[in-house]
Amino acid sequence: MSWLPPDEEDEGFDAWDESDVRVRPNPKGTKPRTKQRPAHVDAVDARVLSVDRGRYTVLVDEDGDDERTVTATRAKELRKQAIVTGDRVDVVGDASGDEGSLGRIVRIQPRTTLLRRSADDTDAVERVIVANADQLLVVVAAANPEPRPRLVDRYLVAAYDAGIAPLLVITKTDLADPKPFLANFSALDIPVIRSAQGAWPLDELAPLLAGHTTVAVGHSGVGKSTLVNALVPGTDRAVGHVNVVTGRGRHTSSSTVSLRVPTGGWIIDTPGVRSFGLGHVDTANILKSFSDLAAVAEDCPRGCTHLPDAPDCELNEAVADGRLPAARVDSLQRLLTTLVKQPGASLDS
Ligand code: GDP
Ligand code: ZN
């Protein structure tokens, strides 16, 4: 399912700049892009905390004297746009947040990042999971369930593709020594935080999260909810303030929700997102996140796959003559291998 006109699908982030949203559809479709927008002078700025069946819970006057959560719908002209947790939006109508009140989202502000997935690896159509996150917290257990390096690779690829910095939390270190597993990632320079039952690494995480919007992902059972609840005490992930405000008393544990970390920053939990199809990912985006390697790869032949068997690949040659560390190039190649299309063998959960 796609909400973008087909000709815009490959435009990446630019396709999501909503500055040209028009109030009325242009019957001829020939009108040039314009910066003119409906004059919603009374619109207020808001952060989307959660999305539930066409209703958006948004935070208005963030950190101000009148900070409040507001329930909103979206304006008709935005019906083809996905509005997701983490979006910054403009809200008109009743933004009082009073019981029974309803605001209306009239604009999605330009996004800094988009975390996306496709249904599976052979599907180029993407779904947006979260907007404006700058960190991806990958939660993996040292045991029970057994850690799977390839699954973590997939999360990392999604992060690098989106231009989001990954962090790795390894839980259940009371059950197994995570060292052998972590060796897979040592050349990637990712911050690694160890967590154990009753010894949640909150002091270590707090400075990494403050000032950031961090999306937490992980396979079911790794202890992600436990960690999020420890980070945001009293939330009881399922019945946090977000849900109280919607006034529906509905269990939202299967929806993506943005939670404020008391020590600073926002954490976005994604309980419904168990798998990452990577059909939309572009090799060039991954390489960009490895600036040291990207510089060398500029001398690769056109269309180089940068895989171990790529003819005349400058990365492989640089390893051979000692200009680049083998482990670093190996790590990149392992991530790129994740993107080699394997019909039917795509989903990871
Ligand atoms: P989620 O599916 O990733 O949200 O996982 P949960 O947070 O629901 O945790 C799954 C199970 O693992 C629960 O029984 C937790 O008590 C347990 N658990 C979480 N963290 C740890 C840990 O560090 N050590 C151990 N031994 N168990 C843990
Ligand atoms: Zn190459």
Coordinates of C-alpha atoms and ligand atoms in Angstrom, one line a residue:
M1 CA 0.0 0.0 0.0
S2 CA 1.4 3.3 -1.0
W3 CA 0.3 6.8 -0.3
L4 CA 2.7 8.5 -2.7
P5 CA 1.9 9.1 -6.3
P6 CA 4.0 6.5 -8.2
D7 CA 6.2 9.2 -9.8
E8 CA 7.2 10.5 -6.3
E9 CA 8.1 7.1 -4.8
D10 CA 11.8 7.3 -5.5
E11 CA 12.3 10.9 -4.4
G12 CA 13.3 9.9 -0.9
F13 CA 13.0 12.5 1.7
D14 CA 12.2 15.3 -0.7
A15 CA 8.9 13.6 -1.5
W16 CA 7.9 14.2 2.0
D17 CA 8.4 17.9 2.1
E18 CA 4.9 19.1 2.6
S19 CA 5.5 22.7 1.8
D20 CA 3.5 22.4 -1.4
V21 CA 0.3 21.0 0.1
R22 CA -2.6 22.6 -1.6
V23 CA -6.0 23.2 0.0
R24 CA -7.9 22.3 -3.2
P25 CA -6.8 19.7 -5.6
N26 CA -5.6 21.1 -8.9
P27 CA -7.9 19.6 -11.5
K28 CA -5.3 19.8 -14.3
G29 CA -2.4 18.8 -12.1
T30 CA -0.1 21.1 -13.9
K31 CA 0.3 23.8 -11.3
P32 CA 3.9 24.3 -10.5
R33 CA 5.1 23.6 -6.9
T34 CA 4.4 26.5 -4.8
K35 CA 5.5 27.7 -1.4
Q36 CA 2.0 29.2 -0.7
R37 CA 0.1 27.4 2.0
P38 CA -3.2 27.8 3.5
A39 CA -3.0 30.7 5.9
H40 CA -3.7 28.7 9.1
V41 CA -2.5 31.6 11.2
D42 CA -3.9 30.2 14.4
A43 CA -2.1 26.8 13.9
V44 CA -0.1 25.6 16.8
D45 CA 3.0 23.5 16.6
A46 CA 2.8 19.9 18.0
R47 CA 4.6 16.6 18.3
V48 CA 2.8 13.4 17.4
L49 CA 3.0 11.0 20.4
S50 CA 0.9 8.2 19.0
V51 CA -1.4 7.2 16.2
D52 CA -4.5 5.2 16.7
R53 CA -7.0 4.5 13.9
G54 CA -7.1 8.0 12.4
R55 CA -6.8 9.7 15.8
Y56 CA -3.5 11.4 16.7
T57 CA -2.4 12.2 20.2
V58 CA -0.1 15.2 20.0
L59 CA 1.8 17.3 22.5
V60 CA 1.2 21.1 22.3
D61 CA 3.3 23.8 23.9
E62 CA 6.1 21.4 24.7
D63 CA 8.0 22.4 27.8
G64 CA 5.9 25.5 28.0
D65 CA 3.5 26.7 30.8
D66 CA 0.5 25.3 29.0
E67 CA 2.0 22.0 27.8
R68 CA -0.9 19.6 27.0
T69 CA -1.8 16.6 25.0
V70 CA -4.5 17.1 22.4
T71 CA -6.4 14.6 20.3
A72 CA -6.6 15.5 16.7
T73 CA -7.7 14.2 13.3
R74 CA -6.1 15.1 10.1
A75 CA -7.4 17.5 7.5
K76 CA -8.8 16.2 4.2
E77 CA -5.9 17.5 2.2
L78 CA -3.5 15.2 4.2
R79 CA -5.5 12.1 3.7
K80 CA -2.9 10.6 1.4
Q81 CA 0.0 11.3 3.7
A82 CA 1.1 9.1 6.5
I83 CA 1.4 10.9 9.7
V84 CA 3.5 8.9 12.2
T85 CA 4.8 9.0 15.7
G86 CA 7.5 11.6 15.9
D87 CA 6.1 13.9 13.3
R88 CA 6.0 17.6 13.9
V89 CA 2.7 19.0 12.8
D90 CA 0.6 22.1 12.7
V91 CA -2.8 21.8 14.5
V92 CA -5.9 24.0 14.1
G93 CA -9.4 23.8 15.6
D94 CA -9.8 23.0 19.2
A95 CA -6.3 22.5 20.5
S96 CA -7.4 23.1 24.1
G97 CA -6.9 19.4 25.0
D98 CA -10.2 19.6 27.0
E99 CA -12.1 16.4 27.3
G100 CA -14.0 15.7 24.2
S101 CA -12.1 18.4 22.2
L102 CA -10.7 17.6 18.8
G103 CA -8.0 19.4 16.9
R104 CA -7.2 19.0 13.2
I105 CA -3.7 18.5 11.7
V106 CA -3.3 20.7 8.7
R107 CA 0.4 20.3 8.0
I108 CA 3.3 17.9 8.4
Q109 CA 6.5 19.8 9.1
P110 CA 9.5 18.9 7.1
R111 CA 11.1 15.7 8.5
T112 CA 14.7 15.3 9.4
T113 CA 14.7 11.5 9.2
L114 CA 12.3 8.7 8.3
L115 CA 12.6 5.2 9.6
R116 CA 11.1 2.9 7.0
R117 CA 10.5 -0.7 6.3
S118 CA 9.0 -2.6 3.4
A119 CA 6.7 -5.6 3.7
D120 CA 9.5 -7.9 2.7
D121 CA 12.8 -7.7 0.9
T122 CA 11.4 -8.0 -2.5
D123 CA 8.9 -5.2 -2.0
A124 CA 10.1 -1.8 -2.8
V125 CA 7.0 -0.1 -1.3
E126 CA 7.9 1.3 2.0
R127 CA 6.0 2.1 5.2
V128 CA 7.1 4.8 7.5
I129 CA 7.5 3.7 11.1
V130 CA 8.8 6.8 12.8
A131 CA 9.7 10.4 11.8
N132 CA 12.4 12.7 13.1
A133 CA 14.3 10.1 15.2
D134 CA 18.1 10.6 15.3
Q135 CA 19.0 7.4 17.1
L136 CA 18.0 3.7 16.8
L137 CA 18.3 1.7 20.0
V138 CA 18.6 -1.9 19.0
V139 CA 17.7 -4.2 21.9
V140 CA 19.1 -7.8 21.7
A141 CA 19.3 -10.5 24.4
A142 CA 22.5 -12.3 25.2
A143 CA 20.3 -15.4 25.6
N144 CA 16.6 -16.4 25.7
P145 CA 16.0 -15.7 22.9
E146 CA 19.3 -16.5 21.3
P147 CA 20.9 -13.4 19.7
R148 CA 20.9 -13.4 15.9
P149 CA 23.6 -11.3 14.3
R150 CA 21.8 -11.2 11.0
L151 CA 18.7 -9.7 12.6
V152 CA 20.8 -7.0 14.2
D153 CA 22.4 -6.4 10.8
R154 CA 19.0 -5.7 9.4
Y155 CA 18.2 -3.1 12.1
L156 CA 21.5 -1.5 11.5
V157 CA 20.9 -1.3 7.7
A158 CA 17.6 0.3 8.3
A159 CA 19.3 2.8 10.6
Y160 CA 22.1 3.6 8.3
D161 CA 19.7 3.9 5.4
A162 CA 17.7 6.5 7.3
G163 CA 20.8 8.4 8.5
I164 CA 20.0 7.5 12.1
A165 CA 22.8 6.6 14.6
P166 CA 22.5 3.1 16.0
L167 CA 23.1 2.1 19.7
L168 CA 23.1 -1.5 20.9
V169 CA 21.7 -2.6 24.2
I170 CA 22.4 -6.2 25.0
T171 CA 20.0 -7.5 27.7
K172 CA 20.0 -10.6 29.9
T173 CA 23.8 -10.5 30.4
D174 CA 23.0 -12.3 33.7
L175 CA 22.1 -15.3 31.6
A176 CA 25.0 -15.5 29.1
D177 CA 28.3 -13.8 28.3
P178 CA 27.6 -11.4 25.4
K179 CA 31.2 -11.1 24.3
P180 CA 31.2 -13.6 21.4
F181 CA 28.0 -12.1 20.0
L182 CA 29.3 -8.5 20.4
A183 CA 32.5 -9.4 18.5
N184 CA 30.4 -9.3 15.3
F185 CA 29.9 -5.6 15.7
S186 CA 33.1 -4.4 17.2
A187 CA 34.4 -2.9 13.9
L188 CA 31.2 -0.8 13.5
D189 CA 31.9 1.7 16.3
I190 CA 28.5 1.4 17.8
P191 CA 28.0 2.3 21.5
V192 CA 27.2 -0.9 23.3
I193 CA 25.3 -0.9 26.7
R194 CA 25.0 -4.1 28.7
S195 CA 21.9 -4.8 30.7
A196 CA 21.0 -7.4 33.3
Q197 CA 18.0 -8.3 35.4
G198 CA 17.7 -5.7 38.2
A199 CA 20.8 -3.9 37.0
W200 CA 19.3 -1.7 34.3
P201 CA 21.9 0.5 32.8
L202 CA 20.0 3.7 33.3
D203 CA 23.0 5.9 34.3
E204 CA 24.8 4.8 31.2
L205 CA 21.8 5.3 28.9
A206 CA 20.6 8.7 30.3
P207 CA 23.4 10.8 28.8
L208 CA 23.1 8.9 25.5
L209 CA 19.3 9.6 25.3
A210 CA 19.2 13.2 26.6
G211 CA 18.7 15.7 23.7
H212 CA 17.8 12.9 21.3
T213 CA 14.8 11.2 19.9
T214 CA 15.6 7.5 20.1
V215 CA 13.5 4.6 18.5
A216 CA 13.8 1.3 20.3
V217 CA 13.5 -1.8 18.3
G218 CA 14.0 -5.5 19.1
H219 CA 12.7 -9.0 18.6
S220 CA 9.9 -10.1 20.9
G221 CA 11.1 -11.3 24.3
V222 CA 14.4 -9.5 24.4
G223 CA 13.3 -7.3 27.3
K224 CA 12.6 -4.1 25.4
S225 CA 9.4 -3.3 27.4
T226 CA 11.2 -4.0 30.6
L227 CA 13.9 -1.6 29.7
V228 CA 11.5 1.1 28.4
N229 CA 9.5 0.9 31.6
A230 CA 12.7 1.2 33.7
L231 CA 13.7 4.3 31.6
V232 CA 10.3 5.9 31.9
P233 CA 9.2 4.9 35.4
G234 CA 5.6 4.8 36.2
T235 CA 4.6 4.7 32.6
D236 CA 3.6 1.1 32.6
R237 CA 4.2 1.3 28.9
A238 CA 0.7 0.1 28.1
V239 CA -1.1 2.8 30.2
G240 CA 1.1 5.8 30.1
H241 CA -0.1 9.4 29.9
V242 CA -0.6 9.0 26.2
N243 CA -3.3 6.5 26.7
V244 CA -4.9 8.3 29.7
V245 CA -5.3 11.4 27.5
T246 CA -7.0 9.6 24.7
G247 CA -9.6 8.9 27.3
R248 CA -10.3 5.5 25.8
G249 CA -8.6 3.4 28.4
R250 CA -7.5 1.3 25.5
H251 CA -4.4 -0.9 25.7
T252 CA -1.9 0.6 23.3
S253 CA 0.9 -1.8 23.8
S254 CA 0.8 -2.7 20.1
S255 CA 1.2 0.8 18.8
T256 CA 4.2 3.0 18.4
V257 CA 4.4 5.5 21.2
S258 CA 6.7 8.4 22.0
L259 CA 7.6 8.6 25.7
R260 CA 9.5 11.4 27.5
V261 CA 12.5 10.2 29.3
P262 CA 12.7 12.0 32.7
T263 CA 16.4 12.5 32.4
G264 CA 15.9 14.1 29.0
G265 CA 15.1 13.1 25.4
W266 CA 12.3 11.0 23.9
I267 CA 12.1 7.3 23.5
I268 CA 9.8 5.8 20.9
D269 CA 8.7 2.2 21.5
T270 CA 7.7 0.1 18.5
P271 CA 6.1 -3.0 19.9
G272 CA 4.3 -3.8 16.7
V273 CA 7.4 -3.7 14.5
R274 CA 9.0 -7.1 14.7
S275 CA 10.5 -7.3 11.2
F276 CA 12.3 -5.1 8.8
G277 CA 11.8 -5.7 5.1
L278 CA 14.7 -3.9 3.4
G279 CA 13.4 -3.8 -0.2
H280 CA 13.5 0.0 -0.2
V281 CA 17.1 0.4 0.9
D282 CA 19.7 1.8 -1.4
T283 CA 23.3 0.6 -1.1
A284 CA 24.6 4.1 -1.6
N285 CA 22.8 5.2 1.6
I286 CA 24.5 2.6 3.7
L287 CA 27.9 3.5 2.3
K288 CA 27.3 7.2 3.3
S289 CA 27.2 6.1 7.0
F290 CA 30.7 4.8 6.6
S291 CA 32.4 8.0 5.7
D292 CA 35.9 6.5 5.9
L293 CA 35.0 3.8 3.5
A294 CA 32.9 6.0 1.3
A295 CA 35.9 8.2 0.6
V296 CA 37.9 5.2 -0.7
A297 CA 34.9 3.8 -2.6
E298 CA 34.8 6.9 -4.7
D299 CA 37.5 5.3 -6.9
C300 CA 35.4 2.1 -7.4
P301 CA 34.1 1.3 -10.9
R302 CA 30.6 2.6 -11.7
G303 CA 27.9 0.4 -10.2
C304 CA 30.4 -1.4 -8.0
T305 CA 28.6 -3.7 -5.5
H306 CA 31.6 -3.4 -3.0
L307 CA 31.0 -7.1 -2.2
P308 CA 34.1 -9.4 -1.8
D309 CA 33.7 -10.7 -5.4
A310 CA 33.3 -7.2 -6.9
P311 CA 35.8 -6.8 -9.8
D312 CA 38.3 -3.9 -9.1
C313 CA 36.5 -2.8 -6.0
E314 CA 38.7 -0.2 -4.4
L315 CA 37.6 -1.2 -0.9
N316 CA 38.9 -4.8 -1.5
E317 CA 42.1 -3.4 -2.9
A318 CA 42.6 -1.1 0.0
V319 CA 42.3 -4.0 2.4
A320 CA 44.8 -6.0 0.3
D321 CA 47.4 -3.2 0.4
G322 CA 46.8 -2.3 4.1
R323 CA 45.1 1.1 3.6
L324 CA 41.9 -0.1 5.3
P325 CA 41.3 -2.5 8.2
A326 CA 39.8 -5.7 7.0
A327 CA 37.4 -6.0 9.8
R328 CA 35.8 -2.6 9.0
V329 CA 35.3 -3.5 5.3
D330 CA 34.1 -7.0 6.3
S331 CA 31.4 -5.4 8.5
L332 CA 30.2 -3.1 5.7
Q333 CA 30.2 -6.0 3.3
R334 CA 28.1 -8.1 5.7
L335 CA 25.6 -5.3 5.9
L336 CA 25.5 -5.0 2.1
T337 CA 25.0 -8.7 1.7
T338 CA 21.8 -8.2 3.7
L339 CA 20.5 -6.3 0.7
V340 CA 21.2 -9.0 -1.9
K341 CA 17.7 -9.9 -2.9
Q342 CA 16.6 -13.3 -1.9
P343 CA 13.0 -13.8 -2.9
G344 CA 11.0 -15.7 -0.3
A345 CA 13.7 -15.6 2.3
S346 CA 13.2 -12.1 3.5
L347 CA 11.4 -11.8 6.8
D348 CA 13.2 -12.0 10.0
S349 CA 10.5 -12.9 12.5
Ligands
GDP1 P1 9.9 -7.5 25.0 O1 9.0 -8.5 24.3 O2 11.2 -7.3 24.3 O3 9.2 -6.3 25.4 O4 10.3 -8.3 26.4 P2 9.8 -8.1 27.9 O5 10.3 -6.8 28.4 O6 8.4 -8.4 28.0 O7 10.7 -9.2 28.6 C1 10.6 -10.6 28.3 C2 11.0 -11.4 29.5 O8 12.4 -11.2 29.7 C3 10.3 -10.9 30.8 O9 10.0 -12.1 31.5 C4 11.4 -10.1 31.5 O10 11.2 -10.2 32.9 C5 12.6 -10.8 31.1 N1 13.8 -10.0 31.1 C6 14.0 -8.7 30.7 N2 15.2 -8.3 30.9 C7 15.9 -9.3 31.4 C8 17.3 -9.4 31.9 O11 18.1 -8.5 31.8 N3 17.6 -10.6 32.4 C9 16.7 -11.6 32.6 N4 17.2 -12.8 33.1 N5 15.4 -11.5 32.2 C10 15.0 -10.4 31.6
ZN2 ZN 33.6 -1.0 -4.6

